[in-house]
Coordinates of C-alpha atoms in Angstrom, one line a residue:
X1 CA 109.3 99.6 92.2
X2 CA 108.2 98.6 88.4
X3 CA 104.6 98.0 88.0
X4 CA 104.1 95.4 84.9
X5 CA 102.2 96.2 82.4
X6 CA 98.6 94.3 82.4
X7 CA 97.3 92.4 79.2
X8 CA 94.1 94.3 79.3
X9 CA 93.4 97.5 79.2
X10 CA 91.7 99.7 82.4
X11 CA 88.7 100.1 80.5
X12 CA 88.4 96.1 79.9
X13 CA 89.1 95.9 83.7
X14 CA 86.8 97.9 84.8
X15 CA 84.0 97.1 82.1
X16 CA 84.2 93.0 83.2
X17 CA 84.3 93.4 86.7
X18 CA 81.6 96.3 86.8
X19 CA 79.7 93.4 84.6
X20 CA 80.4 90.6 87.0
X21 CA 79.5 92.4 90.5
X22 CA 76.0 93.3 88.4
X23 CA 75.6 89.7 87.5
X24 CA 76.7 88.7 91.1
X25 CA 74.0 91.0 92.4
X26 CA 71.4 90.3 90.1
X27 CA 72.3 86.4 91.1
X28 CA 71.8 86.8 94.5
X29 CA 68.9 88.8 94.0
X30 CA 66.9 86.3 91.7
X31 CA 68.0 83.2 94.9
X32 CA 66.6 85.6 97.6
X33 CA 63.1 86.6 95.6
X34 CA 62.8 83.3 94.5
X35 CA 63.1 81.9 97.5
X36 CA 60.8 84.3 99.4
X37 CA 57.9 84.0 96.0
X38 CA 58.2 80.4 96.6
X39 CA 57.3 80.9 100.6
X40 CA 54.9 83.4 99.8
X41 CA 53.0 81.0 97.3
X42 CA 53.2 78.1 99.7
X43 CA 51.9 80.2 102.3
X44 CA 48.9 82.0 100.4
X45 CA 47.8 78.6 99.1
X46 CA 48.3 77.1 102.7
X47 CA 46.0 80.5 104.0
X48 CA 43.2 79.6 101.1
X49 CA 43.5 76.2 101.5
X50 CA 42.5 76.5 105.6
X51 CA 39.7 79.1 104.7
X52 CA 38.4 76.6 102.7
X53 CA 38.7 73.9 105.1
X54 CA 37.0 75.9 107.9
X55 CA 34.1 76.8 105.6
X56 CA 33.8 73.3 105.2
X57 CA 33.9 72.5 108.4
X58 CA 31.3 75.0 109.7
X59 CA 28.7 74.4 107.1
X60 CA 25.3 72.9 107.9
X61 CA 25.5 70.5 105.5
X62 CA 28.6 69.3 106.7
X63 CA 27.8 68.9 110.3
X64 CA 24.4 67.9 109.8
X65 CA 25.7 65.0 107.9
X66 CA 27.6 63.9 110.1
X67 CA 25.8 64.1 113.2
X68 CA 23.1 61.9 111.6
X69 CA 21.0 64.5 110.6
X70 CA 21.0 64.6 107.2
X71 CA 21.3 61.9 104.4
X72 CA 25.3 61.8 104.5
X73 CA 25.3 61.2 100.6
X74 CA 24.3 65.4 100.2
X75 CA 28.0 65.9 101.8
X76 CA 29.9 64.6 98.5
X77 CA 27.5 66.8 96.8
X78 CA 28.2 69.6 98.6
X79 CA 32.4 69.3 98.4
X80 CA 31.5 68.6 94.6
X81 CA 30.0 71.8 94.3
X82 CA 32.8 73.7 96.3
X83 CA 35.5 72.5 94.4
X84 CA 33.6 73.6 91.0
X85 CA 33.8 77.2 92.4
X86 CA 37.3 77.6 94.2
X87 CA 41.1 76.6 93.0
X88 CA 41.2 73.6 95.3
X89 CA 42.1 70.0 93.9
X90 CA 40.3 67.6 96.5
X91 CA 37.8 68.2 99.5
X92 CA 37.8 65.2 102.0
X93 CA 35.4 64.9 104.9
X94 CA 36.3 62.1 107.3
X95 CA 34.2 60.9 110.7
X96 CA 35.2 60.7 113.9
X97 CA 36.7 56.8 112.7
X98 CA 39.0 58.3 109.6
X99 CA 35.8 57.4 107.3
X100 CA 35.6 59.6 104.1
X101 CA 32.3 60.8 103.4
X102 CA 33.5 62.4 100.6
X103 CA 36.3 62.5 97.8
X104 CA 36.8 63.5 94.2
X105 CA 36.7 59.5 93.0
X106 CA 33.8 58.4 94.6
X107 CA 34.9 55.1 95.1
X108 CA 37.3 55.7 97.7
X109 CA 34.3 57.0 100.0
X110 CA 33.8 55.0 102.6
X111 CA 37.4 53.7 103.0
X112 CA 39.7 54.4 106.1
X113 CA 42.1 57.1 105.8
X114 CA 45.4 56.2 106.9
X115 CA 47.9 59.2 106.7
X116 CA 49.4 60.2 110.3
X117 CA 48.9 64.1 108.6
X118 CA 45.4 63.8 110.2
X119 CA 46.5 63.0 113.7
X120 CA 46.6 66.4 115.5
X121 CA 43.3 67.5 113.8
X122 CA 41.3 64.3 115.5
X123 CA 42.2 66.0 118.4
X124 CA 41.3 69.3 118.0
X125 CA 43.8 71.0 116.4
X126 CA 44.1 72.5 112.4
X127 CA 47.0 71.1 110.7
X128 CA 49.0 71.7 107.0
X129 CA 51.1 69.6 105.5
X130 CA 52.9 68.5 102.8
X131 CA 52.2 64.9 101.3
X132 CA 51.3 62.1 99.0
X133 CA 48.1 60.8 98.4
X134 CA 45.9 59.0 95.8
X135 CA 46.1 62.0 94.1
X136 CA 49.4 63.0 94.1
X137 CA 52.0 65.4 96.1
X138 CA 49.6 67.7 98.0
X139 CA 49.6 70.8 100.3
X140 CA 46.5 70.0 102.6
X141 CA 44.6 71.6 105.1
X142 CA 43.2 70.5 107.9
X143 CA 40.5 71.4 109.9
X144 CA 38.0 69.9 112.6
X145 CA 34.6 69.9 112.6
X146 CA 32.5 70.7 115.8
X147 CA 28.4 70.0 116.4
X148 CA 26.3 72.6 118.0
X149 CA 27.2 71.1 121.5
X150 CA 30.6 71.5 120.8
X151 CA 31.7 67.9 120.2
X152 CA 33.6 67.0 117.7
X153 CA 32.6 65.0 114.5
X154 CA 34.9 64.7 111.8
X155 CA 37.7 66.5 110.0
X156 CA 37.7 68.4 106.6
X157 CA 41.1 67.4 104.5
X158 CA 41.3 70.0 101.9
X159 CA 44.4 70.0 99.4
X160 CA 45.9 71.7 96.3
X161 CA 48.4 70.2 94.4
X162 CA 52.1 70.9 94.5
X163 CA 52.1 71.4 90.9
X164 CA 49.5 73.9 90.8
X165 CA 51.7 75.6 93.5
X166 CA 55.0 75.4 91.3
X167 CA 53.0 76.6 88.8
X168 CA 52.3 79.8 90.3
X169 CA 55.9 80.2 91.4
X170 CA 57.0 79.9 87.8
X171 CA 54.5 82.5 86.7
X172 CA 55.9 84.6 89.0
X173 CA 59.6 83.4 88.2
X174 CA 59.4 84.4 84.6
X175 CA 58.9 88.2 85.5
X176 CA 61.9 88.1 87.4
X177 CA 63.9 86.4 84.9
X178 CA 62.8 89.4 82.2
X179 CA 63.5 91.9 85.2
X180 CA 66.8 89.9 85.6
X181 CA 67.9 90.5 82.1
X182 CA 66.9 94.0 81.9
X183 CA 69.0 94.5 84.9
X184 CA 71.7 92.5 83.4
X185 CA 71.9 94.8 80.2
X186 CA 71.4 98.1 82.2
X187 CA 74.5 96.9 84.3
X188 CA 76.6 96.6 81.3
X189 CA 75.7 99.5 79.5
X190 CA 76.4 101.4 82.8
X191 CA 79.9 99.3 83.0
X192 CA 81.1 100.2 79.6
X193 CA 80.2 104.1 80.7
X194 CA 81.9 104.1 83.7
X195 CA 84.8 102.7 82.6
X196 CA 85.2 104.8 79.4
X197 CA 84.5 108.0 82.0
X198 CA 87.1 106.8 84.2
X199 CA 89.6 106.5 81.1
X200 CA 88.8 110.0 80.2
X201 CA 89.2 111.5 83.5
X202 CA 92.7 109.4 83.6
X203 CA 93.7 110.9 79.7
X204 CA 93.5 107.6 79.1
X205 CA 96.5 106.3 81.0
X206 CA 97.1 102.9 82.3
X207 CA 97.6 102.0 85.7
X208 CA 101.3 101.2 84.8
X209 CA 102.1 104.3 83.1
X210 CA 100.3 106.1 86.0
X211 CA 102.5 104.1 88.2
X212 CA 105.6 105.1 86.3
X213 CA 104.8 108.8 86.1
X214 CA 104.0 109.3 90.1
X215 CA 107.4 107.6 90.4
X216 CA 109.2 109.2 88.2
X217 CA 107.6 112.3 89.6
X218 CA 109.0 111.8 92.9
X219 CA 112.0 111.0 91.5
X220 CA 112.3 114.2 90.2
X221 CA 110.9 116.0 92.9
X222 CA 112.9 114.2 95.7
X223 CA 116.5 115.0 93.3
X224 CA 116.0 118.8 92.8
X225 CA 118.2 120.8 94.8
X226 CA 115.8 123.3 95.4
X227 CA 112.5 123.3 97.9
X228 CA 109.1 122.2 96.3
X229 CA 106.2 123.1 98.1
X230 CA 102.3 122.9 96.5
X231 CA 99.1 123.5 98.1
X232 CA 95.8 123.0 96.8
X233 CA 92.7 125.3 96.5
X234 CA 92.3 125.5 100.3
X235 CA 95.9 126.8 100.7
X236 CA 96.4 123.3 102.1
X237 CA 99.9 122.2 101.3
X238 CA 99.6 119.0 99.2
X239 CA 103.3 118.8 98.4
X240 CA 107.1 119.0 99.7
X241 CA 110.0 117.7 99.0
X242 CA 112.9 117.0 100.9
X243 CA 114.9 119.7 100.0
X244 CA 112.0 122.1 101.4
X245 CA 111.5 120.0 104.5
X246 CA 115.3 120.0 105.3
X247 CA 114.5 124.1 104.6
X248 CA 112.0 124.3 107.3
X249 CA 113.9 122.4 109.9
X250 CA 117.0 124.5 109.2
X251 CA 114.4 127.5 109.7
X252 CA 113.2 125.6 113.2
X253 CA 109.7 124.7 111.5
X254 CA 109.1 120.9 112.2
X255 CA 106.5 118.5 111.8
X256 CA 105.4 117.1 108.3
X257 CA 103.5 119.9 106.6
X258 CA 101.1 117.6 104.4
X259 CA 98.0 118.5 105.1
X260 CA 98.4 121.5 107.3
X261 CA 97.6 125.0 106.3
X262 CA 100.4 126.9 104.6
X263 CA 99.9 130.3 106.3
X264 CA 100.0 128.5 110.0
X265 CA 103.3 126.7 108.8
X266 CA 105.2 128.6 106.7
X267 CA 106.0 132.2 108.3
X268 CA 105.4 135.0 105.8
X269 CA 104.5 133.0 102.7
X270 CA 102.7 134.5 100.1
X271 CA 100.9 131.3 97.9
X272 CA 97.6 131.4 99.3
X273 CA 97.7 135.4 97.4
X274 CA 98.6 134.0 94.5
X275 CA 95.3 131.3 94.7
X276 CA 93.5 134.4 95.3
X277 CA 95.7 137.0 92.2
X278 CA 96.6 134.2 90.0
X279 CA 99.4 136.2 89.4
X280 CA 103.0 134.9 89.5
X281 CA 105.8 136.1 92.1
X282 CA 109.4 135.5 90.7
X283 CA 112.7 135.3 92.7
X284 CA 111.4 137.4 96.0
X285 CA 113.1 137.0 99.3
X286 CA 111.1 135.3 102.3
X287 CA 112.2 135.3 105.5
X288 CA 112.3 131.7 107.4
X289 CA 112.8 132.6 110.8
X290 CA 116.2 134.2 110.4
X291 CA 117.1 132.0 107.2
X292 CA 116.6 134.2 103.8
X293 CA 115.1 132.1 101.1
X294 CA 115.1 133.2 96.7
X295 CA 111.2 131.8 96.3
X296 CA 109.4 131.8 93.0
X297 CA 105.5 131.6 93.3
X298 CA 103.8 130.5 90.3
X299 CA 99.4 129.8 90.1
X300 CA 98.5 126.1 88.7
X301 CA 95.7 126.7 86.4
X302 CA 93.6 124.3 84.7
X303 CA 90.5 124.7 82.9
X304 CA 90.9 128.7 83.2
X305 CA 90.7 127.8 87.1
X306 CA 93.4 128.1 89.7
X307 CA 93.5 125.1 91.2
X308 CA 96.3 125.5 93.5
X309 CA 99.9 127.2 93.7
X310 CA 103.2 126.0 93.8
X311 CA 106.3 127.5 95.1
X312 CA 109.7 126.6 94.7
X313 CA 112.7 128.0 96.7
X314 CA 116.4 128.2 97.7
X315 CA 118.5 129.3 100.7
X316 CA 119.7 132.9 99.4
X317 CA 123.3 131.9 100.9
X318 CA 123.5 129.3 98.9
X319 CA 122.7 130.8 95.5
X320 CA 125.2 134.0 96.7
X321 CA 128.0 131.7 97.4
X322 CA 127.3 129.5 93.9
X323 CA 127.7 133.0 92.2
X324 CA 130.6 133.9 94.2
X325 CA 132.2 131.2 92.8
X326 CA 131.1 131.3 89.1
X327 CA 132.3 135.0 89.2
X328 CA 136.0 133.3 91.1
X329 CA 136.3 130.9 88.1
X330 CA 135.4 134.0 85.3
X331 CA 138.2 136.0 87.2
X332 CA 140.6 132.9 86.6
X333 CA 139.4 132.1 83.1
X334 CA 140.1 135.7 82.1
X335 CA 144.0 135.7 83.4
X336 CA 144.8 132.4 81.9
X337 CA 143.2 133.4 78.7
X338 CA 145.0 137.0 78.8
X339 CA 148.2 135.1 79.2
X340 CA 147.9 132.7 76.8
X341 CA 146.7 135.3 74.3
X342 CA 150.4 137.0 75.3
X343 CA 152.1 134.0 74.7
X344 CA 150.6 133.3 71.1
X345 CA 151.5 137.1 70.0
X346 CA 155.1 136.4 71.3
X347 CA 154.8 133.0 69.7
X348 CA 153.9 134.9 66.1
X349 CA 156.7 137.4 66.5
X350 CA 159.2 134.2 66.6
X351 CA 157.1 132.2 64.1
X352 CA 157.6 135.8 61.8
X353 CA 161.4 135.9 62.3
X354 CA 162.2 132.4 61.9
X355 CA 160.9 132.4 58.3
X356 CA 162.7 136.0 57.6
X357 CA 166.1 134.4 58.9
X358 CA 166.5 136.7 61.8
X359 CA 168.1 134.1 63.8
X360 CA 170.7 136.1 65.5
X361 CA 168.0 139.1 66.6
X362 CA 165.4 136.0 67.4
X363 CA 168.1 134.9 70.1
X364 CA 168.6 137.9 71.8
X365 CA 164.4 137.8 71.5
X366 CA 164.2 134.9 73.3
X367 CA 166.1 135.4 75.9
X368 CA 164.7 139.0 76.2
X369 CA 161.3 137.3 76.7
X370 CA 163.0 134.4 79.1
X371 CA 164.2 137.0 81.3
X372 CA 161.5 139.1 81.7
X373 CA 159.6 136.5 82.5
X374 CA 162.1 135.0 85.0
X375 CA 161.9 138.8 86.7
X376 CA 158.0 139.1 86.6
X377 CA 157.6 135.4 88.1
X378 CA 160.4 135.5 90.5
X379 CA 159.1 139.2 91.8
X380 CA 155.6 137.8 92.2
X381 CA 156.5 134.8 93.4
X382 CA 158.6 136.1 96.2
X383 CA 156.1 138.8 97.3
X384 CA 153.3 136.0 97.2
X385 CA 153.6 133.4 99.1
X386 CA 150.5 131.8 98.1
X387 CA 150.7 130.1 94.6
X388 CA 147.5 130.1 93.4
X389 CA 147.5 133.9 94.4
X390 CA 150.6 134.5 92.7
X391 CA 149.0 132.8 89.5
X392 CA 146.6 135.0 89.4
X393 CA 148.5 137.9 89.9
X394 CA 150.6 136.7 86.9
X395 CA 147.6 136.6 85.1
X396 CA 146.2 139.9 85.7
X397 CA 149.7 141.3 84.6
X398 CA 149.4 139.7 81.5
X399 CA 146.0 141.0 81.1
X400 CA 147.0 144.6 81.9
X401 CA 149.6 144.5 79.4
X402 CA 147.2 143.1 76.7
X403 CA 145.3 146.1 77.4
X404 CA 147.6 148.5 77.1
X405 CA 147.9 149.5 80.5
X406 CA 151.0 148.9 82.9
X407 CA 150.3 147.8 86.5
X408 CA 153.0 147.2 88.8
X409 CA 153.1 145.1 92.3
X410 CA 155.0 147.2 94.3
X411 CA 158.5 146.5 95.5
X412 CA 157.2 146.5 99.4
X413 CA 154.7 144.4 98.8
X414 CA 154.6 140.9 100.8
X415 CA 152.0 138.2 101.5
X416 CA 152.7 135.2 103.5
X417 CA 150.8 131.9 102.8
X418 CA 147.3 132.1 104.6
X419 CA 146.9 129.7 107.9
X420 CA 142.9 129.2 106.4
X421 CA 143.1 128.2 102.5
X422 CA 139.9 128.7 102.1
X423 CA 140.2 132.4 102.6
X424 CA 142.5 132.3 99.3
X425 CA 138.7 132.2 97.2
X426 CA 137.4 135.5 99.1
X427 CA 141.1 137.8 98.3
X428 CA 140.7 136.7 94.4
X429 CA 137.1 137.8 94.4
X430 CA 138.5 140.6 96.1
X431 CA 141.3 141.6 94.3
X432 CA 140.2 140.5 91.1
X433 CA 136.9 143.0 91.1
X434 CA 139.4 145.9 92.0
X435 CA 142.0 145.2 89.3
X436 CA 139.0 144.8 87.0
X437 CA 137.3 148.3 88.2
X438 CA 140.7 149.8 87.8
X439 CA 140.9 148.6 84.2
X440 CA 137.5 150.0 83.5
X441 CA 138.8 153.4 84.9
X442 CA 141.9 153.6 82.9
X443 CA 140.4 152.9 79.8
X444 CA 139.9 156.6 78.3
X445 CA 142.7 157.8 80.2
X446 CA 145.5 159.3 78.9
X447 CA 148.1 157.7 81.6
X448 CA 147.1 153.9 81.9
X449 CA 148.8 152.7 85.5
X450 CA 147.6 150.7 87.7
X451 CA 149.4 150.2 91.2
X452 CA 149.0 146.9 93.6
X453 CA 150.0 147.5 97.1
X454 CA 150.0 144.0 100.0
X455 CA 151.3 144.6 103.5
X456 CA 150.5 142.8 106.3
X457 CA 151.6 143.0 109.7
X458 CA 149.8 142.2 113.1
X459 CA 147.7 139.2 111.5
X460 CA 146.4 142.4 109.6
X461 CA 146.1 142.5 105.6
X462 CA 146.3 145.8 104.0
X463 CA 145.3 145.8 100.0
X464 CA 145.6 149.3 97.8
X465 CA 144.6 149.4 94.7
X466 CA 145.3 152.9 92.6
X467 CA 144.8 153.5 89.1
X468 CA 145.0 156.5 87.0
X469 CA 141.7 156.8 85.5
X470 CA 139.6 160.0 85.7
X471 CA 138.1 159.7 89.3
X472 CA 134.7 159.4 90.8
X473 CA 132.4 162.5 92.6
X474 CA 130.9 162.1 95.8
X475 CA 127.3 161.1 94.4
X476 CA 129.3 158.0 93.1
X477 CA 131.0 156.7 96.0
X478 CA 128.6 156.6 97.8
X479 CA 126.3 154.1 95.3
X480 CA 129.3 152.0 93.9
X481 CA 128.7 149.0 96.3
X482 CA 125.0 149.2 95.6
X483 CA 123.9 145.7 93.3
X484 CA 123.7 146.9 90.1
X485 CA 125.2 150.1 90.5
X486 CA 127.3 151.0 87.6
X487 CA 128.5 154.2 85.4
X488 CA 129.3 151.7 82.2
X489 CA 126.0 150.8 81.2
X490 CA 123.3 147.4 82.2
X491 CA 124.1 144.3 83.3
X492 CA 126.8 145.8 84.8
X493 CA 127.7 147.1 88.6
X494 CA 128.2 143.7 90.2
X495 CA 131.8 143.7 91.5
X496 CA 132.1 146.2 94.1
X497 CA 128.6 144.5 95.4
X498 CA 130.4 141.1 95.5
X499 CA 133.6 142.7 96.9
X500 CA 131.3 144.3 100.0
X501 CA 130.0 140.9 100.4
X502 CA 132.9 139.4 100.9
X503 CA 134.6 141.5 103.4
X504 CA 131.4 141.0 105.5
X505 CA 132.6 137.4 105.5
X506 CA 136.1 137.9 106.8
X507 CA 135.5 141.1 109.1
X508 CA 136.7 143.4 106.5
X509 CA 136.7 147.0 105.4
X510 CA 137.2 149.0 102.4
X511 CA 137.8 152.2 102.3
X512 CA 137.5 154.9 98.9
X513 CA 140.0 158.1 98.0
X514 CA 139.1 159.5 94.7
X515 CA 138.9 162.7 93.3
X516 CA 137.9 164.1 89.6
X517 CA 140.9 163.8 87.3
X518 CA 143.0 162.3 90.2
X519 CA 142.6 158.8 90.1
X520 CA 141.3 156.2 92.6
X521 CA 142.9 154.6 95.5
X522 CA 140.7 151.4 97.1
X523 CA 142.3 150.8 100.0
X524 CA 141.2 146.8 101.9
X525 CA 142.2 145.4 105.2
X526 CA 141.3 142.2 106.5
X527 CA 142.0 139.8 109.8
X528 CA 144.5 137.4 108.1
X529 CA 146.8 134.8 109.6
X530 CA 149.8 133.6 108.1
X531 CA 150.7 130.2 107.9
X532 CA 152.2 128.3 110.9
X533 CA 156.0 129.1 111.4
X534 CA 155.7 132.4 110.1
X535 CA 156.7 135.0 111.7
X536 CA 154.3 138.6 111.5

């Protein structure tokens, strides 16, 4: 799945919408304080408005005036000196028959007050409200006013003026605008920093090229043919591929092993010592439960810090049988190229007397060629019933006589065509490894001969091979199928190994006769059925 590629950046991305969730925030903020400043205003001029109204209402002046006590006239006095001291716009006192006794335009004392605001209070009760007047939009308060008996008398209308109200909210509004803005700028600032942090951290990859590396990465990891498995600084395995999980299953260890511990999965693992050495383990054999694994264990360190450990693995059967055959197709390569090397020496020689005019020794050339060609082919051919084994026995002939040394098949010699084909690949590795060993042994001898020896009888194969070299002593037989063993230097000591290996495959044995200046005699015998109609 192809991610496309976005026409802004990460860093835009993130920078813009880190700006607009501050901005939302900050938005939703200023509606919720505004909202509750404008309540709290309302309400705290609503509290000092009734305060006001109930001093009113309980002062002597007030009550005395009203119960015909006092000259009623020293009531608009008395408001006018209230309101010159508090934050009040109008103080109206009313009688018992809506009556003002008192208002800030003296002319409407003495006229009927008709709002239906005032209804509750004449009975009793205080009372806010919100309305319009002579004055204006007003928030009033109102409160009753009770003689000494208890009765009551009148009610006290005190109001403030919406605007004065708004006014306050504003005030209040503009320090949360500034706060607002300062919050709006921090926001930013901190959006452009995260989002060039986040770039950092991500070397400054885009989400698309992120996308394409993880799946190019899986790609890669699912195509390997060998197992992957990581785990992080926990020893917790982080990654595995399918080539490891088909691994474990072969080994009996199921479940999926994200996640899990690697020592409680993975039976005599070694990577959570490596999280602990930092030191790398290459091609060591594991043992999965019967199934031998070639694992390399390698430290992942960053920073100067091992930050996990990865291992990657292969089933050792499948790595020996991959060189078994690499060495099979060596073995061939070196016959056909020892023959055709014969061949292009023969082909000089006629090349040579061509241009001398030696056409009459050049026939009798030929033909001496032709026929001992027909001979070797129809000999081998006719003791080996198998063609590609009789190729390559025509091969190693050629080879032998290239270097120097004469090897013979001998004349009792006889191998029928195998009933399993695939058993064919096993004899060349076989045989192949002894004619090369016996080459190796004849080289600084004196007498260079070589003998090749098939019988077979009983669904029984019997292979000799005897050479004239210069022989082994005990100390040496008993380390030449040891890997690596070898009297002719490094990188050698390979083939007897590879030859033990393979007789372990077919039920085979192979037995040594050698003695100092004697020679050496390997003698082979394997289970092996001829093809069906032939009779052993």
């Amino acid at each position: 799945m192809r991610t496309k590629k976005s026409l802004f950046s990460l860093q835009t991305k993130i920078a813009v919408l880190a700006c607009i969730v501050v901005a939302l925030a900050l938005l939703v903020a200023d509606v919720i304080i505004n909202a509750k400043i404008s309540e709290n205003a309302q309400t705290e001029a609503s509290n000092e408005a009734i305060e006001i109204a109930r001093i009113v209402a309980n002062s002597a002046v007030v009550i005395e005036g009203l119960s015909g006590k006092r000259d009623e006239k020293q009531i608009q006095v008395f408001t006018e000196k209230t309101l010159s001291i508090s934050d009040v716009r109008f103080i109206t006192v009313m009688d018992m028959n809506r009556v003002r006794k008192s208002h800030p335009n003296a002319s409407k004392i003495g006229e009927f007050y008709e709002e239906d605001d005032a209804d509750p209070v004449f009975e009793g009760q205080e009372n806010t409200s919100i309305n319009q007047g002579s004055l204006g939009t007003s928030l009033r308060a109102l409160s009753p006013v009770f003689d000494e008996d208890g009765r009551q008398i009148g009610v006290v209308l005190v109001g403030i003026m919406v605007e004065s109200v708004q006014a306050a909210i504003d005030d209040n509004r503009a320090g949360i605008y500034i706060g607002v803005g300062v919050g709006m700028l921090v926001g930013v600032l901190g959006a452009l920093l995260l989002a060039r942090n986040i770039k950092k951290i991500l070397f400054g990859l885009e989400p698309s090229a992120i996308a394409k590396i993880f799946e190019e990465r899986s790609a890669m990891l699912q195509s390997v043919r060998e197992g992957i498995l990581a785990v992080d600084q926990e020893s917790r395995m982080t990654i595995a591929n399918e080539e490891a999980i088909r691994l474990f299953q072969q080994a009996g260890i199921k479940g999926d092993p994200i996640g899990k511990k690697v020592d409680e999965y993975v039976p005599n693992t070694r990577l959570q010592n490596i999280l602990k050495t930092g030191e790398a383990e290459l091609d060591q054999e594991q043992d999965l439960n019967g199934t031998i694994i070639l694992a390399n264990r390698i430290p992942v360190i960053v920073d100067g810090e091992i930050v996990g450990a990865i291992a990657t693995f292969r089933d050792k059967t499948e790595i020996r049988q991959l060189a078994e055959k690499l060495t099979g197709v060596r073995i061939y390569a070196e016959a056909l190229r020892s023959q055709t090397h014969e061949f292009m020496n023969k082909l000089h020689v006629i090349l040579g007397m061509i241009r001398m005019g030696y056409y009459d020794r050049l026939t009798q050339y030929v033909s001496g060629i032709a026929h001992q060609y027909q001979l070797e082919v129809g000999f081998v051919v006719k003791k080996i019933k198998d063609p590609v084994l009789a190729g390559f026995l025509l091969g190693k002939l050629s080879l032998a006589r290239e270097a120097g040394v004469e090897m013979k098949l001998s004349e009792t010699s006889f191998l029928p065509e195998p009933d399993q084909p695939e058993i064919v690949h096993e004899l060349i590795t076989i045989i192949g490894n002894l004619i090369n060993n016996a080459l190796d042994a004849v080289e600084k001898s004196t007498t260079k001969e070589i003998g090749i020896d098939f019988s077979h009888g009983n669904n029984v194969l019997t292979i000799e091979v005897s050479d004239t070299g210069l022989g082994m002593d005990e100390e040496v037989k008993q380390n030449i199928f040891m890997k690596g063993y070898s009297t002719k230097g490094e990188d050698r000591g390979l083939g007897l190994y590879l030859i033990q290996r393979s007789l372990e495959r077919l039920g085979g044995e192979i037995n040594v006769i050698s003695n100092i200046n004697k020679g050496t005699l390997f003698r082979v015998t394997v289970l092996y059925w001829g093809k069906e109609g032939y009779i052993d």
